[in-house]
Short mmCIF file of C-alpha atoms in Angstrom, two decimals:
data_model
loop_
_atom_site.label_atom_id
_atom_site.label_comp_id
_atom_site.label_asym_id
_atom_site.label_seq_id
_atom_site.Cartn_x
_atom_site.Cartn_y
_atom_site.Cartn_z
CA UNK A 4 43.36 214.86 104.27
CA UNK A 5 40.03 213.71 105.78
CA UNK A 6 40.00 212.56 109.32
CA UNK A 7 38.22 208.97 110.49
CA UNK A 8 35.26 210.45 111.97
CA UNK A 9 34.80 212.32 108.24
CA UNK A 10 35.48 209.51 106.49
CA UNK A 11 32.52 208.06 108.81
CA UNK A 12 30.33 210.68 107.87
CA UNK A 13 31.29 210.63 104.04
CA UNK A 14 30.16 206.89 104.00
CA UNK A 15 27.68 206.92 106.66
CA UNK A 16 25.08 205.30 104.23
CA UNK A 17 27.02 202.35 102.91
CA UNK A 18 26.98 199.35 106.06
CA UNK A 19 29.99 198.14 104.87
CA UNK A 20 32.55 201.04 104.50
CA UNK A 21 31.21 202.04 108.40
CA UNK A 22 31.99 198.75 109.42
CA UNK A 23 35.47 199.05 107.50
CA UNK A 24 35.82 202.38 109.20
CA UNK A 25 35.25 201.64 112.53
CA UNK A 26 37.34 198.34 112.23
CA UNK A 27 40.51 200.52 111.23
CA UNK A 28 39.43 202.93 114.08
CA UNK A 29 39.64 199.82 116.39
CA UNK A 30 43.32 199.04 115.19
CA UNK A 31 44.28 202.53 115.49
CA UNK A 32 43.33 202.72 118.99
CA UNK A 33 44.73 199.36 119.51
CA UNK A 34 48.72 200.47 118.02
CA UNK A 35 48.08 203.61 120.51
CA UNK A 36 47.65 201.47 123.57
CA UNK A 37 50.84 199.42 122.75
CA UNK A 38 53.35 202.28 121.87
CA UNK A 39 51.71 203.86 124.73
CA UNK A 40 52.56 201.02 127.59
CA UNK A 41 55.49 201.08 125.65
CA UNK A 42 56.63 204.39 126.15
CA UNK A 43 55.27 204.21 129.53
CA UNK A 44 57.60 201.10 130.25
CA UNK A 45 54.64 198.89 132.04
CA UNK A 46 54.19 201.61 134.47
CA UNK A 47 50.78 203.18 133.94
CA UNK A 48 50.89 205.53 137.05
CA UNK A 49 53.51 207.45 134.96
CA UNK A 50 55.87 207.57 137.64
CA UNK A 51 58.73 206.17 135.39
CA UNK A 52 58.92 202.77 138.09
CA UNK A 53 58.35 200.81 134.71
CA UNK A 54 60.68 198.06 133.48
CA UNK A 55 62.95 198.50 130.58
CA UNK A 56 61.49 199.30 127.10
CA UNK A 57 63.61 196.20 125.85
CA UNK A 58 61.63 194.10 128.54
CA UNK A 59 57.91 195.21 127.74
CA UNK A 60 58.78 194.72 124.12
CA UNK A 61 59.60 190.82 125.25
CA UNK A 62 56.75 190.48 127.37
CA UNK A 63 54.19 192.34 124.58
CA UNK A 64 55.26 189.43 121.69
CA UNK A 65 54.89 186.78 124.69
CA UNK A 66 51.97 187.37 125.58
CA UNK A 67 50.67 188.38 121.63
CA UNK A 68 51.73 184.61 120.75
CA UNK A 69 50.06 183.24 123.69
CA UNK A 70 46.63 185.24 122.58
CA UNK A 71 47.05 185.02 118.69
CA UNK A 72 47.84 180.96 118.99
CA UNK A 73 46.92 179.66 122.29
CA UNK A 74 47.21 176.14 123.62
CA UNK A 75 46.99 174.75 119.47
CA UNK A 76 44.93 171.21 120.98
CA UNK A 77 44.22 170.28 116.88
CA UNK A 78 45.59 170.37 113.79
CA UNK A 79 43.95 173.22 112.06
CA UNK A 80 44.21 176.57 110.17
CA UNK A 81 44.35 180.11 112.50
CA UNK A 82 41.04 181.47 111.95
CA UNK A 83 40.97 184.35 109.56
CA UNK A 84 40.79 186.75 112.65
CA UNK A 85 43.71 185.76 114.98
CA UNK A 86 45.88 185.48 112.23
CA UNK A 87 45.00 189.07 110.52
CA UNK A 88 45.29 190.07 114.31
CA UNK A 89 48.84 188.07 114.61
CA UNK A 90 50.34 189.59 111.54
CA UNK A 91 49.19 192.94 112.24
CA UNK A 92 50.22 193.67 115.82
CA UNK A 93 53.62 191.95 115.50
CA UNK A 94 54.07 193.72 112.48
CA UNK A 95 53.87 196.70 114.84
CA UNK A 96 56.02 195.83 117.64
CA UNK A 97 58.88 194.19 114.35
CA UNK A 98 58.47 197.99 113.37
CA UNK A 99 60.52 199.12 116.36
CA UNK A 100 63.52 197.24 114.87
CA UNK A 101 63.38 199.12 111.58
CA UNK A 102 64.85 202.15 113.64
CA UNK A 103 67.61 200.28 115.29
CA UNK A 104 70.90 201.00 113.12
CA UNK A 105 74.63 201.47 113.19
CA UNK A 106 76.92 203.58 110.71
CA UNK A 107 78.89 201.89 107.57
CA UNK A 108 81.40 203.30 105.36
CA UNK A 109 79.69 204.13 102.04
CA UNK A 110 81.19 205.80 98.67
CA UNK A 111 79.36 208.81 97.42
CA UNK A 112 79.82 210.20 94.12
CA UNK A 113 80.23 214.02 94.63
CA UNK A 114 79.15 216.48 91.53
CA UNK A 115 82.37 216.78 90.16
CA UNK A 116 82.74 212.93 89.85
CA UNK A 117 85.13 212.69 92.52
CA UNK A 118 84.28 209.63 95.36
CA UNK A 119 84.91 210.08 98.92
CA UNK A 120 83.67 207.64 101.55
CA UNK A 121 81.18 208.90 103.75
CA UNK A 122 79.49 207.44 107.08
CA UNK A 123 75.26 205.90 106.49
CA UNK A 124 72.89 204.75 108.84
CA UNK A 125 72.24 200.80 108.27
CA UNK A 126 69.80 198.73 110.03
CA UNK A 127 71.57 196.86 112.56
CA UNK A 128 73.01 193.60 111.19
CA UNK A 129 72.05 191.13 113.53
CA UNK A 130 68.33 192.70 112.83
CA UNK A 131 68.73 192.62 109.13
CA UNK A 132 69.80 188.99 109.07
CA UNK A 133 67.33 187.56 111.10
CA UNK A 134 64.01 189.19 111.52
CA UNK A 135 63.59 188.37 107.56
CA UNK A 136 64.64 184.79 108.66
CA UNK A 137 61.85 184.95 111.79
CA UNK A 138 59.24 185.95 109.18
CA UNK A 139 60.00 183.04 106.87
CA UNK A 140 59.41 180.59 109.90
CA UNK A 141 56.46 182.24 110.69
CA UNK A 142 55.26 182.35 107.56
CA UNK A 143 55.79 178.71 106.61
CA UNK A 144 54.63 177.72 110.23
CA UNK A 145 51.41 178.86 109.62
CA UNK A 146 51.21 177.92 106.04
CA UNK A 147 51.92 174.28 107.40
CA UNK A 148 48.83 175.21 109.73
CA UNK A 149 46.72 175.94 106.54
CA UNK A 150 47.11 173.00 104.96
CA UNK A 151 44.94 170.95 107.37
CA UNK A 152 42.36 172.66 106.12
CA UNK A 153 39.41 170.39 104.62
CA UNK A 154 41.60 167.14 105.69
CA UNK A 155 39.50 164.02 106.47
CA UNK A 156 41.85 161.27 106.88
CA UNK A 157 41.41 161.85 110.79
CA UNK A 158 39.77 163.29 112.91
CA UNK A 159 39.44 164.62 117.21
CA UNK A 160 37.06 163.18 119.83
CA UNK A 161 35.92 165.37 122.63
CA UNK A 162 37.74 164.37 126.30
CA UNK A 163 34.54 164.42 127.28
CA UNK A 164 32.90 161.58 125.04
CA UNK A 165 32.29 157.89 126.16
CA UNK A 166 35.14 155.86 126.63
CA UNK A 167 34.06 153.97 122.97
CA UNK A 168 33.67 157.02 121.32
CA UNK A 169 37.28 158.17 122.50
CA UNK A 170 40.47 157.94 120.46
CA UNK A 171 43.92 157.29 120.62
CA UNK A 172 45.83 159.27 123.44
CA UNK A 173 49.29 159.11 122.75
CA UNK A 174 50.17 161.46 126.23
CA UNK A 175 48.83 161.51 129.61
CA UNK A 176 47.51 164.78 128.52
CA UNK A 177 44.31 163.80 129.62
CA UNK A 178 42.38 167.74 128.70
CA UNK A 179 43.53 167.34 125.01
CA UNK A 180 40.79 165.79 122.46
CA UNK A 181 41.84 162.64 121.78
CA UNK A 182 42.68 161.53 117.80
CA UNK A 183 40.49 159.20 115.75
CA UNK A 184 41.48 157.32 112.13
CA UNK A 185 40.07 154.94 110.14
CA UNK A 186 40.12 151.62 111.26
CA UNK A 187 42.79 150.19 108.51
CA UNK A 188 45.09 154.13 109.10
CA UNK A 189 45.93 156.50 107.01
CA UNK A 190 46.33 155.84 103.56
CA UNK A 191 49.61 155.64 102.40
CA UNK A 192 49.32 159.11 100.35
CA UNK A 193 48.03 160.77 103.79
CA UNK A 194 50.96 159.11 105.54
CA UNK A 195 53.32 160.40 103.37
CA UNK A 196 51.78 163.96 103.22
CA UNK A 197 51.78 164.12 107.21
CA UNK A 198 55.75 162.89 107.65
CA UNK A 199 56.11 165.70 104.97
CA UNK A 200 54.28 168.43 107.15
CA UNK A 201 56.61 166.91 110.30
CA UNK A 202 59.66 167.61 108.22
CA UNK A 203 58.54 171.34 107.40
CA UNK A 204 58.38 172.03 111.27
CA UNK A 205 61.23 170.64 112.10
CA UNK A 206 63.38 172.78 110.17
CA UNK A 207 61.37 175.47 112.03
CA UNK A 208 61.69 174.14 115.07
CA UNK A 209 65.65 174.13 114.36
CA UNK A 210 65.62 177.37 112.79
CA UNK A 211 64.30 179.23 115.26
CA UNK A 212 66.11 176.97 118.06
CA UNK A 213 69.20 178.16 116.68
CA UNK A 214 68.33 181.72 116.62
CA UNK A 215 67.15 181.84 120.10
CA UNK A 216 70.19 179.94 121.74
CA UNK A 217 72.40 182.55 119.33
CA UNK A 218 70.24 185.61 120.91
CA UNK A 219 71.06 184.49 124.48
CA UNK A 220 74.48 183.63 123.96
CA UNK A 221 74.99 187.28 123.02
CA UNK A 222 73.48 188.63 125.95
CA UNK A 223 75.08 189.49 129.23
CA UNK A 224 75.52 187.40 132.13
CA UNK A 225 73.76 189.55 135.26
CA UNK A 226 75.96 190.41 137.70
CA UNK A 227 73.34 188.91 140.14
CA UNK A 228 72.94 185.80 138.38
CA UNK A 229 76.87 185.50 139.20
CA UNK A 230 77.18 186.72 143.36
CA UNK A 231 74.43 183.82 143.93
CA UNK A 232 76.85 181.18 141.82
CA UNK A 233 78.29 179.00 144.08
CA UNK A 234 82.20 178.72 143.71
CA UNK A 235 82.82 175.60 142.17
CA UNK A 236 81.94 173.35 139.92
CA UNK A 237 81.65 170.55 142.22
CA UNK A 238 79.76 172.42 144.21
CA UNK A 239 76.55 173.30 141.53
CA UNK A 240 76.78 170.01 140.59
CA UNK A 241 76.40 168.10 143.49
CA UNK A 242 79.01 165.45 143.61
CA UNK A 243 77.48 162.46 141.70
CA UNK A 244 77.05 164.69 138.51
CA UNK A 245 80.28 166.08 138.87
CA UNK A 246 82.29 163.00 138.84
CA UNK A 247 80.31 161.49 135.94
CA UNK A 248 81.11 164.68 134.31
CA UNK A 249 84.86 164.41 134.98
CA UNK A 250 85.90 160.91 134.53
CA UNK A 251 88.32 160.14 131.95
CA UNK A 252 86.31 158.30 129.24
CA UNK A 253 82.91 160.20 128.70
CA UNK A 254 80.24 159.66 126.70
CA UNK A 255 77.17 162.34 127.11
CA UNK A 256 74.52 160.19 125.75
CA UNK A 257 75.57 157.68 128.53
CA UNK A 258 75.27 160.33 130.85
CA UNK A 259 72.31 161.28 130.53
CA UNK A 260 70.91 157.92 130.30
CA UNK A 261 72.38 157.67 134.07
CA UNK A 262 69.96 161.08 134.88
CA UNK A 263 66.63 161.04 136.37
CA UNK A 264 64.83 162.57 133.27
CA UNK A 265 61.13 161.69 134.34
CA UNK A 266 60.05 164.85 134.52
CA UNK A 267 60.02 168.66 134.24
CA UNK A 268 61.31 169.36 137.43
CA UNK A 269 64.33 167.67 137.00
CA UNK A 270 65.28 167.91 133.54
CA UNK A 271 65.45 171.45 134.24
CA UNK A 272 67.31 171.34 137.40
CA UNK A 273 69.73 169.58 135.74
CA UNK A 274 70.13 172.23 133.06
CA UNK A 275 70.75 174.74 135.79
CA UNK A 276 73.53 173.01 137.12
CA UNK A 277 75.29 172.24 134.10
CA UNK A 278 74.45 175.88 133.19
CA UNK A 279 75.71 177.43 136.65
CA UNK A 280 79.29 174.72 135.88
CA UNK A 281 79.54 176.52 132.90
CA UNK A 282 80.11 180.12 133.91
CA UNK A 283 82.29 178.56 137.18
CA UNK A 284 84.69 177.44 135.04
CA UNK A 285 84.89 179.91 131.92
CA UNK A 286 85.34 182.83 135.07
CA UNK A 287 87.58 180.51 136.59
CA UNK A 288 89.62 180.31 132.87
CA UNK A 289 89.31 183.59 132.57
CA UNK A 290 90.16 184.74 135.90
CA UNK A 291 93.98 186.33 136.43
CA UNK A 292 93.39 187.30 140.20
CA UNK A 293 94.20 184.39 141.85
CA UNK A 294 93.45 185.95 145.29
CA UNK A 295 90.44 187.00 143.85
CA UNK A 296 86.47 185.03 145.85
CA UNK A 297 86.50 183.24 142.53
CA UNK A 298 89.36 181.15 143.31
CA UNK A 299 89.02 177.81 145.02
CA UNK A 300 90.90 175.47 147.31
CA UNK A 301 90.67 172.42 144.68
CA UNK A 302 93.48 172.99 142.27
CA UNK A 303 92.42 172.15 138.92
CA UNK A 304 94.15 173.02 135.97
CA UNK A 305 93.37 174.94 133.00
CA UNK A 306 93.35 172.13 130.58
CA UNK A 307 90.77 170.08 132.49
CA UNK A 308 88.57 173.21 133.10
CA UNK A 309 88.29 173.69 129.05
CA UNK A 310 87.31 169.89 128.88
CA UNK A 311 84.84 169.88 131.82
CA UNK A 312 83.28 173.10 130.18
CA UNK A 313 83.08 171.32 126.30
CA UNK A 314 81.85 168.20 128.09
CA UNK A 315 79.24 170.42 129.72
CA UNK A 316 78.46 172.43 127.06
CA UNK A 317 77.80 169.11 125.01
CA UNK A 318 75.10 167.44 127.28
CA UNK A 319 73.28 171.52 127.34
CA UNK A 320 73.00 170.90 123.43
CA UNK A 321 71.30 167.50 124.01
CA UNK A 322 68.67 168.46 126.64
CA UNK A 323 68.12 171.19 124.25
CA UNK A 324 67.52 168.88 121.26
CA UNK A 325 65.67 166.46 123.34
CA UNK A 326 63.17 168.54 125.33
CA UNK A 327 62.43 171.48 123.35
CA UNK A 328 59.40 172.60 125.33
CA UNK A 329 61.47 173.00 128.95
CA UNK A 330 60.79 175.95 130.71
CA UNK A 331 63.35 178.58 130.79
CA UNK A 332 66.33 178.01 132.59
CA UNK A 333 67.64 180.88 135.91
CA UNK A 334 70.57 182.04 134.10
CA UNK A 335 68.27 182.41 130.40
CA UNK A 336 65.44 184.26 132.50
CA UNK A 337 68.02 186.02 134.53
CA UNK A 338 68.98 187.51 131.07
CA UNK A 339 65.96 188.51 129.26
CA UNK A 340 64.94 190.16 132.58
CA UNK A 341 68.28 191.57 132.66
CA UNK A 342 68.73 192.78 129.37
CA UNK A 343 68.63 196.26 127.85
CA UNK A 344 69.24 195.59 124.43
CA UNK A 345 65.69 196.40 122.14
CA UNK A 346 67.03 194.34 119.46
CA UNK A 347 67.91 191.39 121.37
CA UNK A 348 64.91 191.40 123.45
CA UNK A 349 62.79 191.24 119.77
CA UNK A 350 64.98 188.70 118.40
CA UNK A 351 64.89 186.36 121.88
CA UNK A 352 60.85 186.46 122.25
CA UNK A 353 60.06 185.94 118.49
CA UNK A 354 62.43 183.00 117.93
CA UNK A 355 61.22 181.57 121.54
CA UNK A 356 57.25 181.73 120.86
CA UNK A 357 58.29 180.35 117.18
CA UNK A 358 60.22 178.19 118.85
CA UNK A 359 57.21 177.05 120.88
CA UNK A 360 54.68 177.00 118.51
CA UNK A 361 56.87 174.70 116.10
CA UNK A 362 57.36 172.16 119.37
CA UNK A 363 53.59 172.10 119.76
CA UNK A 364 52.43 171.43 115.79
CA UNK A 365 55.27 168.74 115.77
CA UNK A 366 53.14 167.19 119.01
CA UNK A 367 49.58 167.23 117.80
CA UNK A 368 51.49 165.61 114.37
CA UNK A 369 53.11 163.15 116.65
CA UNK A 370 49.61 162.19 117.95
CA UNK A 371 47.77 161.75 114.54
CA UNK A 372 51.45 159.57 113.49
CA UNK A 373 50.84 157.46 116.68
CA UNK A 374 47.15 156.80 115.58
CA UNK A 375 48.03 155.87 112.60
CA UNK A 376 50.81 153.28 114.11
CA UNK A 377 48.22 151.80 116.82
CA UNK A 378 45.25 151.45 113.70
CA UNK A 379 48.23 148.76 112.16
CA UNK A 380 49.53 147.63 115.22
CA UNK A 381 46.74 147.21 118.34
CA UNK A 382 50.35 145.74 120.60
CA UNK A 383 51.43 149.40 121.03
CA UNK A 384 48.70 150.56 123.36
CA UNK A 385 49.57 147.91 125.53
CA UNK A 386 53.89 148.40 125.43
CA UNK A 387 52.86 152.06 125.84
CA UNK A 388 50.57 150.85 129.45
CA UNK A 389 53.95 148.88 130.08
CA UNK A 390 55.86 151.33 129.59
CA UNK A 391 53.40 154.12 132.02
CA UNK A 392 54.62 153.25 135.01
CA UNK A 393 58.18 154.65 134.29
CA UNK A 394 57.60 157.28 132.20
CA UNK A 395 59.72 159.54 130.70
CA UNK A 396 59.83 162.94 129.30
CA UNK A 397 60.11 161.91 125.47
CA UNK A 398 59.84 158.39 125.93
CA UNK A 399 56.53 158.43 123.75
CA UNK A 400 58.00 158.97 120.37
CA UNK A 401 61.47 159.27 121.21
CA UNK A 402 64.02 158.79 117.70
CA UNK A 403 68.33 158.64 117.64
CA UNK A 404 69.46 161.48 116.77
CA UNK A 405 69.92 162.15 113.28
CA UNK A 406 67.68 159.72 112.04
CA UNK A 407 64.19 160.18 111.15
CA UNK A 408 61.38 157.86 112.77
CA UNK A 409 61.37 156.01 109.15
CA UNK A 410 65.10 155.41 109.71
CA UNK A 411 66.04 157.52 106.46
CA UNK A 412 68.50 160.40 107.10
CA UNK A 413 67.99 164.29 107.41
CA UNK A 414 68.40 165.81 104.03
CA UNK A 415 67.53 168.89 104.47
CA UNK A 416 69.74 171.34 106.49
CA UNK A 417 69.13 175.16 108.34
CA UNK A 418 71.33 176.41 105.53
CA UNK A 419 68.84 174.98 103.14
CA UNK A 420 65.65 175.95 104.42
CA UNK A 421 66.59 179.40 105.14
CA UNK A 422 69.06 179.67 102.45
CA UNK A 423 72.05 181.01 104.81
CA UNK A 424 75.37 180.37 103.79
CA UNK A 425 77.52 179.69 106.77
CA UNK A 426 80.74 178.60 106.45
CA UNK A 427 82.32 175.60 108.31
CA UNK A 428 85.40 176.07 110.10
CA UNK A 429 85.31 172.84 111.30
CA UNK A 430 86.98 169.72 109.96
CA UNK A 431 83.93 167.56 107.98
CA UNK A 432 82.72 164.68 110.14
CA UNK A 433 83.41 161.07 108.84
CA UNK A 434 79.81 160.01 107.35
CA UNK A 435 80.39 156.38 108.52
CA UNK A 436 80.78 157.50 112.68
CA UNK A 437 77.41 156.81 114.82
CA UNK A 438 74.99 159.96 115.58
CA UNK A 439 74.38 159.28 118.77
CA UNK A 440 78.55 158.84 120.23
CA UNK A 441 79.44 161.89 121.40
CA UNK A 442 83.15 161.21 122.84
CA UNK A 443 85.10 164.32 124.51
CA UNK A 444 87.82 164.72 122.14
CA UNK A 445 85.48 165.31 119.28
CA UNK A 446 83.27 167.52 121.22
CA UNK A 447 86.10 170.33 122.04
CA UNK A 448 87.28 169.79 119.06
CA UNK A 449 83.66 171.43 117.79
CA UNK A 450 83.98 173.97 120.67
CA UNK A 451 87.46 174.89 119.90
CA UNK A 452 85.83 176.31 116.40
CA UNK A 453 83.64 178.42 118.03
CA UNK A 454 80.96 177.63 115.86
CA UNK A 455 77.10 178.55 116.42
CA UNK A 456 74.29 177.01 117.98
CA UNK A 457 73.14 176.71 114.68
CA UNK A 458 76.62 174.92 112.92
CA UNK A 459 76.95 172.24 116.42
CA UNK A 460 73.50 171.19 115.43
CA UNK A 461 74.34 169.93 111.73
CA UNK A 462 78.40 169.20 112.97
CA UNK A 463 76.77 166.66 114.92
CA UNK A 464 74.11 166.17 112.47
CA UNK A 465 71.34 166.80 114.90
CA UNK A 466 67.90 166.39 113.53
CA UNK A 467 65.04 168.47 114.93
CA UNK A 468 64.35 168.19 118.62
CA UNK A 469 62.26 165.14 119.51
CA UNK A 470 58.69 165.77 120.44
CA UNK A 471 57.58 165.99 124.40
CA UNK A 472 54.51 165.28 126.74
#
């Protein structure tokens, strides 16, 4: 077997096969530096001070994405060299999960024909299920990427161009270029074909949604994410929230219309309360040491503790459909951080930068839509100055759940797209009862079934999360 530097030599005079050469020296030395940090846990002196091999494996697909993709301001193919450099390098660190395995039963035939049952190695099955699934969503996420490819029906305007020169800006994203299209729109093919690319990310989007919020679930609660809890309900909270939370007639959409959802900030502070409520009360539930800190002076029974929790757990699934692009929550970073499973740390930060991509395609799509609406209908810009002044986080483009922005329903499920067959414990929902009412008894009914992340979203027939600037 010939080495690289003989190879070199071999094919010194052809330009070409020395370029090849040194390009596959380049990757070699590039897989050595990973496995190498990874071995070395992030800790370079070599003093073994590193973090956990679970963790750099998290933080190396991070921070891969957020090289390989970056900030995605237009709709437009990878170039040739991120993406061979994507596929390539994840494909290394996805090799790590090839060795993770458990032992099955398995009948072996022995020579003299007799069977006996005999103990195999079996890649782990949360691995085998769903890093073929991740690498469909990647795959058609870029594909979706490639097909703006040679598209003229619209086109991007510098932020730095004169004021008549500039687009339409459907976000006060002020640094992204702003969209241009023909005076008249799209044409009605085009229009078509772009609601058609939306539709392929949103099942992405989902997909990968519901793999992530499955990944986390999974994952242990840190011990110190719980001694800093405080030790009720009503105290995370805050008292306002709390008593909207536990009324007797409760509607989560109303709820959250009641919220201050203007921004980042807030949005998530309000998932780390509800969050924070959460584990309260299923410790509390599960508690059988009443003398134990957990326990509170506010008596409140087990019953209402299960419906505070499904109530809670209901209005987590909505900011989660609604603002896709929040920031991690405490008790989700508390987790990865926390976490020393290898093949839940993969699973988390490949569905998550997915996850993220798919949110930021469906925006720059969003954009082109809304320049395609304001070519037909000038009135918009002006609702949308209106509207400025009290702005929201999805207020731009915001649609009822499980409805499309045409108004036609979602016909496409996860199931479909990723062909999973999951099967519904749950009794069917009545086709004739309103998306967007969410009453209490229904939603611990749907809690009661345990069912995934992945089965609440089409139980409440959920489309994909709504866009957000």
């Amino acid at each position: 077997m010939t080495t690289i530097d003989e190879q070199e030599t071999t094919v010194s005079g052809d330009d070409d096969h020395v370029s090849l050469v040194k390009a596959k020296r380049h990757e070699l030395e590039q897989m050595k530096e990973r496995f190498a940090k990874l071995i070395l846990r992030e800790d370079m002196s070599g003093g073994g001070k590193g973090v956990s091999s679970a963790l750099v494996l998290s933080n190396a697909i991070t921070n891969l994405a957020a090289s390989a993709f970056g900030e995605q301001h237009k709709l437009a193919p990878m170039p040739e060299d991120r993406k061979r450099r994507w596929r390539r390098e994840v494909g290394w660190l996805l090799s790590v999960t090839n060795y993770i395995v458990e032992f099955v039963p398995s009948q072996q035939t022995s020579k003299d024909g007799s069977n006996m049952e005999v103990m195999m190695t079996k890649q782990r099955g949360d691995l085998r299920m769903n890093i073929p699934a991740l690498k469909k969503l990647d795959a058609m996420l870029i594909g979706c990427l490639d097909n703006f490819k040679n598209q003229n029906q619209f086109w991007y305007v510098s932020k730095d161009a004169d004021e008549s020169e500039k687009g339409v800006q459907r976000s006060d994203k002020w640094w992204l270029p702003t969209v241009k299209v023909p005076p008249e729109g799209l044409s009605e093919e085009s229009r078509k074909w772009m609601q058609y690319q939306k539709d392929c990310v949103n099942q992405v989007l989902k997909a990968s949604m519901a793999i992530n919020a499955e990944i986390l679930a999974e994952m242990e609660i840190p011990d110190d994410y719980i001694d800093n809890l405080p030790k009720n309900g009503r105290e995370s909270l805050g008292d306002q929230i709390y008593k909207s939370i536990t009324v007797d007639s409760f509607d989560p959409g109303q709820f959250l219309s009641t919220m201050d959802l203007s921004n980042e900030i807030n949005v998530l502070d309000l998932k780390n309360k509800i969050e924070a409520s959460i584990v309260i009360w299923k410790r509390k539930m599960n508690q059988k040491d009443s003398k134990s800190s957990w326990s509170s002076s506010i008596t409140v029974s087990m019953e209402k503790r299960e419906l505070f929790e499904d109530r809670a757990e209901t209005i987590l699934l909505l900011l989660k459909q609604r603002f896709p692009g929040l920031p991690q929550s405490s008790l989700e970073i508390s987790k990865i951080e926390s976490n020393k499973d290898v093949g839940h740390a993969i699973l988390e930060s490949y569905s998550r930068v997915l996850e993220s991509l798919a949110s930021t395609v469906m925006n720059r799509i969003e954009d082109v839509l809304y320049a395609d609406n304001v070519a037909q209908d000038p009135s918009l810009l002006a609702k949308k100055r209106t509207l400025s002044s009290r702005p929201t986080l999805n207020d731009s483009n915001r649609q009822t759940p499980g409805e499309s922005p045409t108004g036609s329903p979602t016909a496409t499920t996860l199931s479909d797209v990723m062909g999973w067959s999951v099967e519904q414990e749950a009794s069917p929902q009545p086709e004739e009862k309103e998306p967007e009412k969410y009453h209490s008894k229904s939603a611990k009914i749907l809690a009661r079934t345990k069912n995934s992340y992945m089965e609440k979203l089409e139980a409440y027939k959920l489309r994909s999360p709504t866009t957000r600037h």
